[in-house]
Amino acid sequence: MRLAATAASAVVIAAILTATSGCAGRQYGHLLANDDKDLVGSHAAGAATWNPLVEESVAKLLSRCPPTVQPVTFAAHSGQPVQGLNGPELSTADGLPVDPAVVHQTLTDAPANVCFVGIENKSAEELGDFKEQLYEQIDSQINSNGDFRGISRRMVQTALRETRLRPDALFLPANREAFAAVLGKAGTPVDYLLFANITTGTTDRNKTSQRDYTLTLEMVNVHTGDFLKESAKIRKGYSKSRAGKWWNYGIFDQADG
């Protein structure tokens, strides 16, 4: 009797283990809700790392980068040009005063055109298919801001091929002007060039490691050469066992031990 009960228990345990672990070579999938947590990668960065980096870095950069206002001439009804915003006074050809606030509002109504040149990976990991994902996420977040408008990636790649320039060569003023001129002729004027850079820093200790992921965005004003940089960082720990997290960063606090 006892032998039969033991055998039955073994069968139940085996069934539970089979159901939870799955058969070799078989994979199960399920859809995730919007409020489900992103899966944390065990060997490299994943959605839980890259998504927050993109959201934070793009938001910080666009909040600091105002839309570009170009100095232009103002034409009166008579068709004669007069001084622009940089002049000491604004008036029509007939000598009538012009309200600078009205002109400024007119000039700033249009969103600034942002040319996202590309992503440079200087990290210790291969991005794989996440490189395209990151590009689309950054580009979509730019276009969702009413003050900025992204330029088609196909047009950017075509302009680079026509000018025979590498993305890092666009930091030189002459190359930047040539590149912007090609896009301008295609009907797409450029106000800003956007560069993305990914770096990592790794700290190893025995069987545990920490990797700091940094996404840096650099926005270059095509007209002035001025630039802004913003970055976001996420730290991630890797260990050989689940208990490694609690040993290094939990109640045992052995990260510096």
CSV table of C-alpha atoms in Angstrom, one decimal:
chain,number,residue,atom,x,y,z
A,1,MET,CA,0.0,0.0,0.0
A,2,ARG,CA,2.8,2.4,1.0
A,3,LEU,CA,4.7,1.4,-2.2
A,4,ALA,CA,1.6,2.3,-4.4
A,5,ALA,CA,1.2,5.7,-2.7
A,6,THR,CA,4.9,6.5,-3.2
A,7,ALA,CA,4.6,5.5,-6.9
A,8,ALA,CA,1.5,7.7,-7.3
A,9,SER,CA,3.3,10.6,-5.7
A,10,ALA,CA,6.2,10.2,-8.0
A,11,VAL,CA,3.9,10.2,-11.0
A,12,VAL,CA,2.2,13.4,-9.9
A,13,ILE,CA,5.5,15.2,-9.2
A,14,ALA,CA,6.8,14.1,-12.7
A,15,ALA,CA,3.6,15.4,-14.3
A,16,ILE,CA,4.0,18.8,-12.5
A,17,LEU,CA,7.6,19.1,-13.5
A,18,THR,CA,6.8,18.2,-17.1
A,19,ALA,CA,4.0,20.8,-17.2
A,20,THR,CA,6.1,23.6,-15.8
A,21,SER,CA,9.4,22.9,-17.6
A,22,GLY,CA,7.9,21.9,-21.0
A,23,CYS,CA,9.2,19.3,-23.4
A,24,ALA,CA,12.6,19.6,-25.1
A,25,GLY,CA,12.4,21.5,-28.3
A,26,ARG,CA,8.9,22.9,-27.6
A,27,GLN,CA,8.3,26.6,-27.0
A,28,TYR,CA,5.2,28.4,-25.7
A,29,GLY,CA,4.1,31.9,-26.4
A,30,HIS,CA,1.6,34.4,-25.0
A,31,LEU,CA,0.6,37.9,-25.6
A,32,LEU,CA,1.6,40.6,-23.2
A,33,ALA,CA,-0.7,43.4,-21.9
A,34,ASN,CA,0.6,47.0,-22.0
A,35,ASP,CA,1.0,47.0,-18.2
A,36,ASP,CA,2.9,43.7,-18.1
A,37,LYS,CA,6.6,44.0,-17.1
A,38,ASP,CA,9.2,43.7,-19.8
A,39,LEU,CA,11.3,40.6,-19.7
A,40,VAL,CA,14.8,41.2,-18.2
A,41,GLY,CA,17.5,39.6,-20.3
A,42,SER,CA,19.7,37.1,-18.6
A,43,HIS,CA,22.8,37.5,-20.8
A,44,ALA,CA,22.4,40.9,-22.5
A,45,ALA,CA,20.2,44.1,-22.4
A,46,GLY,CA,16.6,43.8,-23.6
A,47,ALA,CA,13.4,45.6,-23.6
A,48,ALA,CA,13.5,46.4,-19.9
A,49,THR,CA,16.8,48.2,-20.5
A,50,TRP,CA,16.4,49.9,-23.9
A,51,ASN,CA,12.8,51.2,-23.6
A,52,PRO,CA,13.4,53.4,-20.5
A,53,LEU,CA,16.7,54.6,-21.9
A,54,VAL,CA,15.0,55.9,-25.1
A,55,GLU,CA,12.1,57.5,-23.3
A,56,GLU,CA,14.3,59.4,-20.8
A,57,SER,CA,17.1,60.5,-23.2
A,58,VAL,CA,14.7,61.8,-26.0
A,59,ALA,CA,12.5,63.6,-23.5
A,60,LYS,CA,15.4,65.3,-21.8
A,61,LEU,CA,16.9,66.4,-25.2
A,62,LEU,CA,13.8,67.8,-26.8
A,63,SER,CA,12.9,69.7,-23.6
A,64,ARG,CA,16.2,71.6,-23.9
A,65,CYS,CA,16.2,72.0,-27.7
A,66,PRO,CA,13.9,74.8,-28.8
A,67,PRO,CA,12.5,74.9,-32.4
A,68,THR,CA,14.8,76.8,-34.8
A,69,VAL,CA,13.8,80.3,-35.8
A,70,GLN,CA,15.5,81.4,-38.9
A,71,PRO,CA,16.3,85.1,-39.6
A,72,VAL,CA,14.1,86.0,-42.6
A,73,THR,CA,13.0,89.2,-44.4
A,74,PHE,CA,9.5,90.4,-44.1
A,75,ALA,CA,7.7,91.5,-47.2
A,76,ALA,CA,5.2,94.3,-47.1
A,77,HIS,CA,2.1,94.6,-49.3
A,78,SER,CA,4.2,96.7,-51.8
A,79,GLY,CA,6.5,93.7,-52.2
A,80,GLN,CA,9.6,95.5,-50.8
A,81,PRO,CA,11.7,93.5,-48.3
A,82,VAL,CA,12.4,95.0,-44.9
A,83,GLN,CA,14.6,94.1,-41.9
A,84,GLY,CA,14.2,90.7,-40.3
A,85,LEU,CA,14.2,89.8,-36.6
A,86,ASN,CA,17.8,90.6,-36.2
A,87,GLY,CA,17.4,94.2,-37.3
A,88,PRO,CA,16.9,97.1,-34.8
A,89,GLU,CA,13.4,97.8,-36.0
A,90,LEU,CA,10.6,96.1,-37.9
A,91,SER,CA,8.6,98.2,-40.4
A,92,THR,CA,6.9,97.9,-43.7
A,93,ALA,CA,8.1,99.7,-46.8
A,94,ASP,CA,5.5,102.3,-46.1
A,95,GLY,CA,7.1,103.0,-42.7
A,96,LEU,CA,4.3,101.4,-40.7
A,97,PRO,CA,5.4,99.5,-37.6
A,98,VAL,CA,5.2,95.7,-37.5
A,99,ASP,CA,4.6,93.9,-34.2
A,100,PRO,CA,7.6,91.6,-33.6
A,101,ALA,CA,5.5,89.2,-31.5
A,102,VAL,CA,3.3,88.6,-34.6
A,103,VAL,CA,6.3,87.9,-36.8
A,104,HIS,CA,7.9,85.6,-34.2
A,105,GLN,CA,4.7,83.7,-33.8
A,106,THR,CA,4.5,83.2,-37.5
A,107,LEU,CA,8.0,81.9,-37.7
A,108,THR,CA,7.7,79.5,-34.9
A,109,ASP,CA,4.5,77.9,-36.0
A,110,ALA,CA,6.3,75.3,-38.2
A,111,PRO,CA,8.1,72.4,-36.4
A,112,ALA,CA,11.8,72.1,-36.6
A,113,ASN,CA,13.1,69.4,-39.0
A,114,VAL,CA,15.3,66.8,-37.3
A,115,CYS,CA,17.5,64.5,-39.4
A,116,PHE,CA,18.2,61.4,-37.3
A,117,VAL,CA,21.5,60.2,-38.9
A,118,GLY,CA,21.8,56.9,-37.0
A,119,ILE,CA,22.9,54.9,-34.0
A,120,GLU,CA,26.6,54.1,-33.2
A,121,ASN,CA,27.1,51.1,-31.0
A,122,LYS,CA,30.3,51.3,-28.9
A,123,SER,CA,29.0,48.9,-26.2
A,124,ALA,CA,30.3,45.4,-25.3
A,125,GLU,CA,27.1,43.8,-26.8
A,126,GLU,CA,25.8,43.3,-30.2
A,127,LEU,CA,22.5,45.0,-30.6
A,128,GLY,CA,21.0,42.5,-33.1
A,129,ASP,CA,17.4,43.4,-34.1
A,130,PHE,CA,17.2,45.9,-31.3
A,131,LYS,CA,19.2,48.4,-33.4
A,132,GLU,CA,16.3,48.9,-35.8
A,133,GLN,CA,13.9,48.9,-32.9
A,134,LEU,CA,15.8,51.7,-31.2
A,135,TYR,CA,15.9,53.7,-34.4
A,136,GLU,CA,12.1,53.5,-34.8
A,137,GLN,CA,11.4,54.2,-31.2
A,138,ILE,CA,13.6,57.4,-31.2
A,139,ASP,CA,12.2,58.5,-34.5
A,140,SER,CA,8.6,58.0,-33.4
A,141,GLN,CA,9.1,59.9,-30.1
A,142,ILE,CA,10.5,62.8,-32.1
A,143,ASN,CA,7.5,62.9,-34.4
A,144,SER,CA,5.1,62.7,-31.5
A,145,ASN,CA,6.4,66.1,-30.3
A,146,GLY,CA,4.5,68.9,-31.9
A,147,ASP,CA,7.7,71.2,-32.1
A,148,PHE,CA,9.7,68.7,-34.1
A,149,ARG,CA,9.4,66.7,-37.2
A,150,GLY,CA,11.6,63.8,-38.3
A,151,ILE,CA,12.9,63.4,-41.8
A,152,SER,CA,12.3,60.2,-43.7
A,153,ARG,CA,15.1,57.7,-43.1
A,154,ARG,CA,15.1,56.8,-46.8
A,155,MET,CA,15.8,60.4,-47.7
A,156,VAL,CA,18.6,60.5,-45.2
A,157,GLN,CA,20.3,57.4,-46.5
A,158,THR,CA,19.9,58.7,-50.1
A,159,ALA,CA,21.6,62.0,-49.2
A,160,LEU,CA,24.5,60.2,-47.5
A,161,ARG,CA,25.0,58.1,-50.6
A,162,GLU,CA,24.9,61.1,-52.9
A,163,THR,CA,27.4,63.1,-50.9
A,164,ARG,CA,29.5,60.0,-50.2
A,165,LEU,CA,29.7,61.0,-46.5
A,166,ARG,CA,29.9,58.9,-43.4
A,167,PRO,CA,27.6,60.0,-40.5
A,168,ASP,CA,30.6,61.1,-38.3
A,169,ALA,CA,31.9,63.3,-41.2
A,170,LEU,CA,28.8,65.5,-40.8
A,171,PHE,CA,30.4,67.2,-37.8
A,172,LEU,CA,32.6,69.2,-40.2
A,173,PRO,CA,30.8,72.4,-41.3
A,174,ALA,CA,31.5,71.9,-45.1
A,175,ASN,CA,30.2,68.4,-45.1
A,176,ARG,CA,27.2,69.4,-43.0
A,177,GLU,CA,26.3,72.1,-45.5
A,178,ALA,CA,26.7,69.8,-48.5
A,179,PHE,CA,24.5,67.2,-46.8
A,180,ALA,CA,21.8,69.8,-45.9
A,181,ALA,CA,21.9,71.2,-49.4
A,182,VAL,CA,21.1,67.8,-50.9
A,183,LEU,CA,18.1,67.4,-48.6
A,184,GLY,CA,17.0,71.0,-49.2
A,185,LYS,CA,17.0,70.4,-53.0
A,186,ALA,CA,14.7,67.4,-52.3
A,187,GLY,CA,12.3,69.7,-50.6
A,188,THR,CA,13.3,68.7,-47.0
A,189,PRO,CA,15.2,71.5,-45.2
A,190,VAL,CA,17.2,70.5,-42.2
A,191,ASP,CA,17.3,72.3,-38.9
A,192,TYR,CA,19.0,69.7,-36.6
A,193,LEU,CA,21.2,66.6,-37.0
A,194,LEU,CA,20.6,63.9,-34.4
A,195,PHE,CA,23.2,61.3,-33.5
A,196,ALA,CA,22.7,58.4,-31.0
A,197,ASN,CA,25.6,56.6,-29.2
A,198,ILE,CA,25.4,53.5,-27.0
A,199,THR,CA,28.2,52.7,-24.6
A,200,THR,CA,28.6,50.2,-21.7
A,201,GLY,CA,30.9,49.9,-18.7
A,202,THR,CA,31.4,46.5,-17.1
A,203,THR,CA,32.5,45.6,-13.6
A,204,ASP,CA,33.3,41.9,-12.9
A,205,ARG,CA,33.7,40.3,-9.5
A,206,ASN,CA,34.0,36.5,-9.3
A,207,LYS,CA,30.8,35.1,-10.7
A,208,THR,CA,28.9,38.4,-10.6
A,209,SER,CA,29.1,41.3,-12.9
A,210,GLN,CA,27.5,44.7,-13.3
A,211,ARG,CA,27.0,46.5,-16.6
A,212,ASP,CA,26.1,50.2,-17.0
A,213,TYR,CA,24.2,51.0,-20.2
A,214,THR,CA,24.3,54.6,-21.4
A,215,LEU,CA,22.3,56.0,-24.4
A,216,THR,CA,23.6,59.5,-25.4
A,217,LEU,CA,21.8,61.7,-27.9
A,218,GLU,CA,23.5,64.7,-29.6
A,219,MET,CA,21.6,67.3,-31.5
A,220,VAL,CA,23.6,69.6,-33.8
A,221,ASN,CA,22.1,72.8,-35.1
A,222,VAL,CA,22.8,72.8,-38.9
A,223,HIS,CA,22.7,76.6,-39.1
A,224,THR,CA,24.9,77.6,-36.2
A,225,GLY,CA,26.9,74.4,-35.4
A,226,ASP,CA,25.8,74.6,-31.8
A,227,PHE,CA,25.0,71.2,-30.2
A,228,LEU,CA,23.3,69.8,-27.1
A,229,LYS,CA,23.9,66.4,-25.5
A,230,GLU,CA,21.7,64.4,-23.2
A,231,SER,CA,22.0,60.9,-21.9
A,232,ALA,CA,20.3,58.2,-19.8
A,233,LYS,CA,21.8,55.4,-17.9
A,234,ILE,CA,20.6,52.1,-16.5
A,235,ARG,CA,22.6,49.7,-14.3
A,236,LYS,CA,22.1,46.0,-14.6
A,237,GLY,CA,23.5,43.1,-12.5
A,238,TYR,CA,24.3,39.6,-13.8
A,239,SER,CA,24.9,36.6,-11.6
A,240,LYS,CA,25.1,32.8,-11.9
A,241,SER,CA,22.2,32.1,-9.6
A,242,ARG,CA,19.0,33.8,-8.5
A,243,ALA,CA,20.3,34.3,-5.0
A,244,GLY,CA,23.1,36.5,-6.4
A,245,LYS,CA,20.8,39.4,-6.6
A,246,TRP,CA,20.0,39.2,-2.9
A,247,TRP,CA,23.6,38.5,-1.9
A,248,ASN,CA,25.0,41.5,-3.7
A,249,TYR,CA,22.2,44.1,-3.6
A,250,GLY,CA,19.7,42.8,-1.0
A,251,ILE,CA,19.8,42.5,2.7
A,252,PHE,CA,23.3,41.0,2.7
A,253,ASP,CA,24.7,44.1,0.8
A,254,GLN,CA,27.8,42.4,-0.4
A,255,ALA,CA,28.2,44.5,-3.5
A,256,ASP,CA,31.2,46.3,-2.0
A,257,GLY,CA,32.5,43.3,0.0
